[in-house]
Amino acid sequence: MPALLELRNVRKAFGSVTVADDLTFALGEAESLGVVGPNGAGKTSMLNLITGNVALDDGQVFFEGRDITSVAAHTRAQQGIARTHQVPRPFAGMTVFENVLVGATFAGATRSRAGDPVASSVSSLERTGLLERANTPASSLPLLDRKRLELARALATQPRVLLLDEIAGGLSEPEVHELVGLIRALPEDGIAVLWIEHVVQALIAGVSRLMAMDFGRVLADGEPRAVMASPEVQAVYMGQEMEMVEL
């Protein structure tokens, strides 16, 4: 499978804390890759390095075969790298539709595949089950719908790669199940997914490949259940609580 996104020997430290230590892996076209690891493993920092919100100390990031290591964050978004955040922070003074339209207009409009921003916004709202709430103030949404809005805003940019940061956190089992169904369908539409999550069963149900990290390094990479059963991963999680739900 050709690499769509690739990190090569990426290193990043904040003072004495290393969050990426010779980090190397690739994400293929329309592949779904989950990432697990204890708190402080470097998972969210990895997403920030991919989006360009944080600069690398060393190494390279490639997207669609191009070296984007020095490319600005907003340009990476326009080129097709979208993300959600662990804590949804919609534009509170805007409606659901207006929030999504912002993403479609300013991140997706420079690429021909994004099409009309209004049409892209409507499509992403339909996909995430939010179309009926299009005119609802974003500030009034419950947590699940705020998570859906975060996803809809990212999808409206018509990304090639979607980075998900703890999107299942804080949701009930039925809500997680609903969200997994949405995410699992994304690769069918040609969207590659890189999903970091503490709700391990959500990843096992929603991705085709799993990577475990610790101290900014890759511990294991492969079939999800095999990765979680590996001695290296079990040792890292020993004594730590993993969030599990039945899916």
Short mmCIF file of C-alpha atoms in Angstrom, two decimals:
data_model
loop_
_atom_site.label_atom_id
_atom_site.label_comp_id
_atom_site.label_asym_id
_atom_site.label_seq_id
_atom_site.Cartn_x
_atom_site.Cartn_y
_atom_site.Cartn_z
CA MET A 1 0.00 0.00 0.00
CA PRO A 2 1.58 3.34 -1.07
CA ALA A 3 2.28 5.75 1.78
CA LEU A 4 -0.03 8.75 1.86
CA LEU A 5 1.42 10.14 5.08
CA GLU A 6 4.86 9.24 6.40
CA LEU A 7 6.98 10.25 9.38
CA ARG A 8 10.70 9.52 9.11
CA ASN A 9 12.98 9.62 12.15
CA VAL A 10 10.96 12.42 13.74
CA ARG A 11 12.31 13.84 16.98
CA LYS A 12 10.81 16.44 19.29
CA ALA A 13 11.53 17.43 22.89
CA PHE A 14 10.19 20.09 25.20
CA GLY A 15 13.11 20.68 27.51
CA SER A 16 13.93 17.35 29.13
CA VAL A 17 10.67 15.73 27.99
CA THR A 18 10.92 13.83 24.71
CA VAL A 19 7.59 13.41 22.90
CA ALA A 20 8.91 11.96 19.62
CA ASP A 21 12.03 9.80 19.63
CA ASP A 22 13.05 8.60 16.16
CA LEU A 23 9.35 8.20 15.35
CA THR A 24 8.90 6.44 12.02
CA PHE A 25 5.73 5.03 10.46
CA ALA A 26 3.52 5.34 7.37
CA LEU A 27 -0.22 5.61 6.74
CA GLY A 28 -1.48 4.17 3.48
CA GLU A 29 -4.16 5.37 1.09
CA ALA A 30 -7.62 4.95 2.68
CA GLU A 31 -6.13 3.07 5.64
CA SER A 32 -7.42 3.31 9.21
CA LEU A 33 -4.70 3.32 11.87
CA GLY A 34 -5.42 3.53 15.58
CA VAL A 35 -2.85 4.68 18.12
CA VAL A 36 -2.79 3.74 21.81
CA GLY A 37 -0.42 4.54 24.63
CA PRO A 38 -0.39 5.72 28.21
CA ASN A 39 -0.68 9.39 29.13
CA GLY A 40 2.52 11.16 28.12
CA ALA A 41 3.34 8.68 25.35
CA GLY A 42 3.44 11.50 22.77
CA LYS A 43 0.21 10.74 20.91
CA THR A 44 -1.30 14.24 20.74
CA SER A 45 2.15 15.75 20.20
CA MET A 46 2.48 13.46 17.17
CA LEU A 47 -0.72 14.92 15.70
CA ASN A 48 0.57 18.44 16.33
CA LEU A 49 3.77 17.56 14.48
CA ILE A 50 1.80 16.17 11.54
CA THR A 51 -0.46 19.22 11.28
CA GLY A 52 2.49 21.63 11.61
CA ASN A 53 1.22 23.27 14.79
CA VAL A 54 4.48 22.21 16.44
CA ALA A 55 7.85 22.26 14.66
CA LEU A 56 10.09 19.18 14.53
CA ASP A 57 13.54 19.15 16.07
CA ASP A 58 14.69 16.60 13.51
CA GLY A 59 13.30 14.23 10.91
CA GLN A 60 10.80 14.65 8.07
CA VAL A 61 7.07 14.52 7.40
CA PHE A 62 5.85 13.48 3.94
CA PHE A 63 2.35 13.85 2.51
CA GLU A 64 1.40 12.49 -0.91
CA GLY A 65 5.09 11.87 -1.52
CA ARG A 66 6.09 15.49 -0.84
CA ASP A 67 8.26 16.68 2.02
CA ILE A 68 6.01 19.01 4.04
CA THR A 69 8.31 19.37 7.04
CA SER A 70 8.62 23.12 6.55
CA VAL A 71 5.08 23.73 5.27
CA ALA A 72 2.85 25.96 7.43
CA ALA A 73 -0.06 24.45 9.35
CA HIS A 74 -2.77 26.28 7.38
CA THR A 75 -1.24 25.12 4.10
CA ARG A 76 -1.22 21.50 5.30
CA ALA A 77 -4.91 21.85 6.09
CA GLN A 78 -5.57 23.24 2.62
CA GLN A 79 -3.61 20.37 1.07
CA GLY A 80 -5.82 17.76 2.71
CA ILE A 81 -4.80 17.10 6.34
CA ALA A 82 -7.71 17.66 8.73
CA ARG A 83 -8.05 16.97 12.46
CA THR A 84 -10.42 16.97 15.38
CA HIS A 85 -9.51 17.94 18.94
CA GLN A 86 -9.95 16.09 22.20
CA VAL A 87 -12.06 18.90 23.68
CA PRO A 88 -14.50 20.25 21.06
CA ARG A 89 -14.46 24.03 20.95
CA PRO A 90 -16.95 25.15 18.30
CA PHE A 91 -17.44 28.80 17.50
CA ALA A 92 -20.08 29.37 20.17
CA GLY A 93 -21.63 32.42 18.52
CA MET A 94 -22.28 30.53 15.28
CA THR A 95 -24.83 27.93 14.26
CA VAL A 96 -23.90 24.34 13.52
CA PHE A 97 -23.99 25.04 9.78
CA GLU A 98 -21.86 28.18 10.09
CA ASN A 99 -19.22 26.26 12.06
CA VAL A 100 -18.95 23.65 9.32
CA LEU A 101 -18.97 26.27 6.57
CA VAL A 102 -15.89 27.90 8.13
CA GLY A 103 -13.94 24.68 7.66
CA ALA A 104 -15.21 24.11 4.14
CA THR A 105 -14.44 27.68 3.09
CA PHE A 106 -11.02 28.30 4.57
CA ALA A 107 -9.45 24.83 4.49
CA GLY A 108 -11.14 23.14 1.58
CA ALA A 109 -11.74 25.90 -0.95
CA THR A 110 -8.24 25.88 -2.45
CA ARG A 111 -8.53 22.27 -3.65
CA SER A 112 -10.63 21.29 -6.64
CA ARG A 113 -11.84 18.12 -4.91
CA ALA A 114 -13.47 20.16 -2.15
CA GLY A 115 -16.10 21.56 -4.49
CA ASP A 116 -18.65 24.15 -3.38
CA PRO A 117 -18.24 24.99 0.34
CA VAL A 118 -21.99 25.08 0.97
CA ALA A 119 -22.53 21.71 -0.70
CA SER A 120 -19.59 20.24 1.20
CA SER A 121 -21.01 21.57 4.46
CA VAL A 122 -24.46 20.12 3.83
CA SER A 123 -22.96 16.77 2.85
CA SER A 124 -20.85 16.54 5.99
CA LEU A 125 -23.82 17.49 8.18
CA GLU A 126 -25.90 14.76 6.54
CA ARG A 127 -23.14 12.24 7.04
CA THR A 128 -22.75 13.01 10.73
CA GLY A 129 -26.47 13.19 11.48
CA LEU A 130 -26.49 16.91 12.20
CA LEU A 131 -28.42 18.31 9.25
CA GLU A 132 -31.60 18.72 11.30
CA ARG A 133 -29.60 20.80 13.78
CA ALA A 134 -27.96 23.00 11.14
CA ASN A 135 -29.51 26.20 12.52
CA THR A 136 -28.95 25.30 16.17
CA PRO A 137 -26.45 27.49 18.09
CA ALA A 138 -23.30 25.40 18.52
CA SER A 139 -23.05 26.46 22.15
CA SER A 140 -26.25 24.57 23.00
CA LEU A 141 -25.15 21.16 21.71
CA PRO A 142 -24.70 18.18 24.05
CA LEU A 143 -21.32 16.42 24.07
CA LEU A 144 -22.08 13.80 21.40
CA ASP A 145 -23.32 16.44 18.97
CA ARG A 146 -20.29 18.62 19.69
CA LYS A 147 -18.13 15.62 18.80
CA ARG A 148 -20.17 15.14 15.64
CA LEU A 149 -19.76 18.82 14.80
CA GLU A 150 -16.00 18.54 15.25
CA LEU A 151 -16.04 15.62 12.83
CA ALA A 152 -18.38 17.36 10.38
CA ARG A 153 -16.22 20.48 10.27
CA ALA A 154 -13.16 18.38 9.44
CA LEU A 155 -14.98 16.32 6.81
CA ALA A 156 -16.29 19.46 5.10
CA THR A 157 -12.72 20.24 4.04
CA GLN A 158 -12.75 17.02 1.96
CA PRO A 159 -9.54 15.71 3.57
CA ARG A 160 -7.35 12.93 2.35
CA VAL A 161 -6.10 12.29 5.90
CA LEU A 162 -8.23 12.75 9.00
CA LEU A 163 -6.53 12.91 12.41
CA LEU A 164 -8.80 12.09 15.36
CA ASP A 165 -7.79 13.00 18.91
CA GLU A 166 -9.73 11.13 21.63
CA ILE A 167 -13.02 11.67 19.84
CA ALA A 168 -14.76 8.90 21.83
CA GLY A 169 -13.72 10.24 25.23
CA GLY A 170 -16.54 11.00 27.65
CA LEU A 171 -19.26 9.28 25.61
CA SER A 172 -21.60 6.49 26.69
CA GLU A 173 -21.34 3.02 25.16
CA PRO A 174 -24.21 3.57 22.68
CA GLU A 175 -22.72 6.94 21.67
CA VAL A 176 -19.29 5.39 21.13
CA HIS A 177 -20.89 2.65 19.03
CA GLU A 178 -22.61 5.27 16.86
CA LEU A 179 -19.39 7.23 16.40
CA VAL A 180 -17.42 4.10 15.50
CA GLY A 181 -19.92 3.37 12.74
CA LEU A 182 -19.31 6.81 11.22
CA ILE A 183 -15.54 6.55 11.41
CA ARG A 184 -15.34 2.99 10.14
CA ALA A 185 -17.01 4.06 6.88
CA LEU A 186 -14.53 6.85 6.09
CA PRO A 187 -11.86 4.72 4.34
CA GLU A 188 -14.57 3.48 1.96
CA ASP A 189 -14.69 7.06 0.65
CA GLY A 190 -10.92 7.28 0.26
CA ILE A 191 -10.20 9.06 3.56
CA ALA A 192 -7.24 7.73 5.53
CA VAL A 193 -7.78 7.85 9.30
CA LEU A 194 -5.20 8.22 12.07
CA TRP A 195 -7.07 7.87 15.38
CA ILE A 196 -5.60 8.17 18.86
CA GLU A 197 -7.87 6.96 21.63
CA HIS A 198 -8.05 5.67 25.21
CA VAL A 199 -11.29 3.78 24.54
CA VAL A 200 -9.41 0.74 23.25
CA GLN A 201 -12.46 -1.25 22.19
CA ALA A 202 -13.51 1.64 19.95
CA LEU A 203 -10.22 1.35 18.10
CA ILE A 204 -10.41 -2.42 17.87
CA ALA A 205 -13.88 -2.11 16.36
CA GLY A 206 -13.08 0.84 14.14
CA VAL A 207 -9.60 0.44 12.62
CA SER A 208 -7.76 -2.13 10.54
CA ARG A 209 -4.36 -1.53 12.11
CA LEU A 210 -3.15 -0.51 15.56
CA MET A 211 0.06 1.13 16.73
CA ALA A 212 1.16 1.34 20.36
CA MET A 213 3.43 4.17 21.55
CA ASP A 214 5.40 4.97 24.66
CA PHE A 215 7.89 7.78 25.33
CA GLY A 216 7.53 8.95 21.71
CA ARG A 217 8.47 5.58 20.22
CA VAL A 218 6.57 2.85 18.42
CA LEU A 219 6.28 -0.26 20.60
CA ALA A 220 4.14 -2.43 18.34
CA ASP A 221 2.32 -2.11 15.04
CA GLY A 222 -0.08 -4.53 13.39
CA GLU A 223 -3.44 -6.26 13.75
CA PRO A 224 -5.30 -4.53 16.62
CA ARG A 225 -5.93 -7.50 18.93
CA ALA A 226 -2.43 -8.86 18.38
CA VAL A 227 -0.92 -5.50 19.30
CA MET A 228 -2.93 -5.24 22.52
CA ALA A 229 -1.91 -8.80 23.46
CA SER A 230 1.80 -8.24 22.85
CA PRO A 231 4.07 -8.45 25.95
CA GLU A 232 5.57 -4.99 25.27
CA VAL A 233 2.17 -3.32 25.26
CA GLN A 234 0.92 -5.29 28.25
CA ALA A 235 4.00 -4.23 30.22
CA VAL A 236 3.42 -0.55 29.42
CA TYR A 237 -0.21 -0.71 30.50
CA MET A 238 0.42 -2.76 33.62
CA GLY A 239 -1.03 -0.91 36.57
CA GLN A 240 -2.81 1.62 34.34
CA GLU A 241 -6.52 1.65 33.60
CA MET A 242 -7.59 1.25 30.01
CA GLU A 243 -11.04 2.52 29.15
CA MET A 244 -13.10 -0.32 27.73
CA VAL A 245 -16.62 -0.40 26.35
CA GLU A 246 -18.62 -3.24 24.85
CA LEU A 247 -19.10 -2.76 21.12
#
